[in-house]
PDB file of C-alpha atoms in Angstrom:
ATOM      1  CA  MET A  19      -9.058 -15.285  27.638  1.00  0.00           C
ATOM      2  CA  ASP A  20      -7.348 -17.897  25.615  1.00  0.00           C
ATOM      3  CA  MET A  21      -3.641 -17.833  25.187  1.00  0.00           C
ATOM      4  CA  GLY A  22      -2.508 -17.683  21.541  1.00  0.00           C
ATOM      5  CA  ARG A  23      -5.633 -15.845  20.364  1.00  0.00           C
ATOM      6  CA  GLU A  24      -5.463 -12.128  19.464  1.00  0.00           C
ATOM      7  CA  SER A  25      -6.978  -9.616  21.722  1.00  0.00           C
ATOM      8  CA  ARG A  26      -9.549  -7.153  20.582  1.00  0.00           C
ATOM      9  CA  TRP A  27      -6.953  -4.398  20.560  1.00  0.00           C
ATOM     10  CA  GLU A  28      -4.507  -6.601  18.408  1.00  0.00           C
ATOM     11  CA  LYS A  29      -7.423  -7.200  15.935  1.00  0.00           C
ATOM     12  CA  ASP A  30      -8.170  -3.448  15.839  1.00  0.00           C
ATOM     13  CA  ALA A  31      -4.617  -2.573  15.319  1.00  0.00           C
ATOM     14  CA  MET A  32      -4.341  -5.061  12.412  1.00  0.00           C
ATOM     15  CA  THR A  33      -7.490  -3.658  10.904  1.00  0.00           C
ATOM     16  CA  VAL A  34      -6.154  -0.055  11.016  1.00  0.00           C
ATOM     17  CA  GLU A  35      -2.736  -1.131   9.792  1.00  0.00           C
ATOM     18  CA  ILE A  36      -4.424  -2.920   6.719  1.00  0.00           C
ATOM     19  CA  VAL A  37      -6.574   0.140   5.977  1.00  0.00           C
ATOM     20  CA  PHE A  38      -3.454   2.334   6.306  1.00  0.00           C
ATOM     21  CA  ALA A  39      -1.470   0.146   3.926  1.00  0.00           C
ATOM     22  CA  LEU A  40      -4.260   0.068   1.408  1.00  0.00           C
ATOM     23  CA  VAL A  41      -4.906   3.932   1.465  1.00  0.00           C
ATOM     24  CA  THR A  42      -1.263   4.745   1.225  1.00  0.00           C
ATOM     25  CA  ALA A  43      -0.722   2.258  -1.495  1.00  0.00           C
ATOM     26  CA  VAL A  44      -3.412   3.777  -3.620  1.00  0.00           C
ATOM     27  CA  VAL A  45      -2.350   7.331  -3.032  1.00  0.00           C
ATOM     28  CA  LEU A  46       1.239   6.358  -3.921  1.00  0.00           C
ATOM     29  CA  ALA A  47       0.015   4.520  -7.080  1.00  0.00           C
ATOM     30  CA  ALA A  48      -1.982   7.526  -8.168  1.00  0.00           C
ATOM     31  CA  ALA A  49       0.992   9.816  -7.487  1.00  0.00           C
ATOM     32  CA  VAL A  50       3.277   7.769  -9.544  1.00  0.00           C
ATOM     33  CA  PHE A  51       0.580   7.512 -12.363  1.00  0.00           C
ATOM     34  CA  ALA A  52      -0.073  11.172 -12.402  1.00  0.00           C
ATOM     35  CA  PRO A  53       2.988  12.267 -14.243  1.00  0.00           C
ATOM     36  CA  ALA A  54       2.424   9.946 -17.058  1.00  0.00           C
ATOM     37  CA  LEU A  55      -1.338  11.446 -17.277  1.00  0.00           C
ATOM     38  CA  VAL A  56      -0.081  14.920 -17.210  1.00  0.00           C
ATOM     39  CA  LEU A  57       2.702  14.214 -19.829  1.00  0.00           C
ATOM     40  CA  THR A  58      -0.076  12.620 -22.127  1.00  0.00           C
ATOM     41  CA  LEU A  59      -2.366  15.595 -21.642  1.00  0.00           C
ATOM     42  CA  ALA A  60       0.474  18.401 -21.892  1.00  0.00           C
ATOM     43  CA  PHE A  61       1.970  17.021 -25.146  1.00  0.00           C
ATOM     44  CA  ASP A  62      -1.517  16.091 -26.623  1.00  0.00           C
ATOM     45  CA  LEU A  63      -0.295  12.586 -27.240  1.00  0.00           C
ATOM     46  CA  SER A  64      -2.672  10.389 -29.179  1.00  0.00           C
ATOM     47  CA  GLY A  65      -2.871   6.823 -30.401  1.00  0.00           C
ATOM     48  CA  SER A  66      -0.244   4.300 -29.521  1.00  0.00           C
ATOM     49  CA  ALA A  67       2.043   6.882 -27.810  1.00  0.00           C
ATOM     50  CA  SER A  68      -0.572   7.823 -25.338  1.00  0.00           C
ATOM     51  CA  LYS A  69      -1.476   4.350 -24.816  1.00  0.00           C
ATOM     52  CA  GLY A  70       2.233   3.328 -24.246  1.00  0.00           C
ATOM     53  CA  VAL A  71       2.782   6.134 -21.814  1.00  0.00           C
ATOM     54  CA  LEU A  72      -0.435   5.498 -19.801  1.00  0.00           C
ATOM     55  CA  THR A  73       0.271   1.701 -19.839  1.00  0.00           C
ATOM     56  CA  GLY A  74       3.794   2.353 -18.482  1.00  0.00           C
ATOM     57  CA  GLY A  75       2.574   4.766 -15.866  1.00  0.00           C
ATOM     58  CA  ALA A  76      -0.082   2.316 -14.777  1.00  0.00           C
ATOM     59  CA  LEU A  77       2.387  -0.484 -14.536  1.00  0.00           C
ATOM     60  CA  VAL A  78       4.920   1.522 -12.473  1.00  0.00           C
ATOM     61  CA  GLY A  79       2.216   2.968 -10.397  1.00  0.00           C
ATOM     62  CA  GLY A  80       0.700  -0.490  -9.589  1.00  0.00           C
ATOM     63  CA  ALA A  81       4.106  -1.920  -8.888  1.00  0.00           C
ATOM     64  CA  ALA A  82       4.827   1.073  -6.445  1.00  0.00           C
ATOM     65  CA  GLY A  83       1.608   0.634  -4.766  1.00  0.00           C
ATOM     66  CA  VAL A  84       1.903  -3.239  -4.314  1.00  0.00           C
ATOM     67  CA  ARG A  85       5.423  -2.601  -2.968  1.00  0.00           C
ATOM     68  CA  ARG A  86       4.263  -0.124  -0.370  1.00  0.00           C
ATOM     69  CA  LEU A  87       1.298  -2.309   0.617  1.00  0.00           C
ATOM     70  CA  VAL A  88       3.663  -5.270   1.237  1.00  0.00           C
ATOM     71  CA  ARG A  89       6.352  -3.195   3.040  1.00  0.00           C
ATOM     72  CA  VAL A  90       3.775  -1.666   5.438  1.00  0.00           C
ATOM     73  CA  LEU A  91       2.190  -4.947   6.173  1.00  0.00           C
ATOM     74  CA  TYR A  92       5.632  -6.818   6.616  1.00  0.00           C
ATOM     75  CA  ARG A  93       6.903  -4.049   8.930  1.00  0.00           C
ATOM     76  CA  PHE A  94       3.670  -4.346  11.040  1.00  0.00           C
ATOM     77  CA  ASP A  95       4.063  -8.104  11.317  1.00  0.00           C
ATOM     78  CA  THR A  96       7.690  -7.864  12.315  1.00  0.00           C
ATOM     79  CA  GLU A  97       6.912  -5.379  15.084  1.00  0.00           C
ATOM     80  CA  ARG A  98       3.985  -7.399  16.264  1.00  0.00           C
ATOM     81  CA  ARG A  99       6.118 -10.482  16.531  1.00  0.00           C
ATOM     82  CA  ARG A 100       8.670  -8.562  18.592  1.00  0.00           C
ATOM     83  CA  GLY A 101       6.051  -7.535  20.968  1.00  0.00           C
ATOM     84  CA  HIS A 102       6.000  -3.837  20.140  1.00  0.00           C
TER      85      HIS A 102
END
């Protein structure tokens, strides 16, 4: 085996970590967006009020999801470089 190349186990670990990061990011984004959707439906908002609440929820949810994705992958890379 060549030095400096990832082993099969390392490649599998990276794949699992990427999938984990993506799934948890999507779940977090949906969980953050859900209150905006519930608020819109519960108060029967319409027009620009509904659009504003949903847009705000989508932006905050998307930002939370991206932050989660970056944190998980960064943490994995840091641990991998330390040799854990």
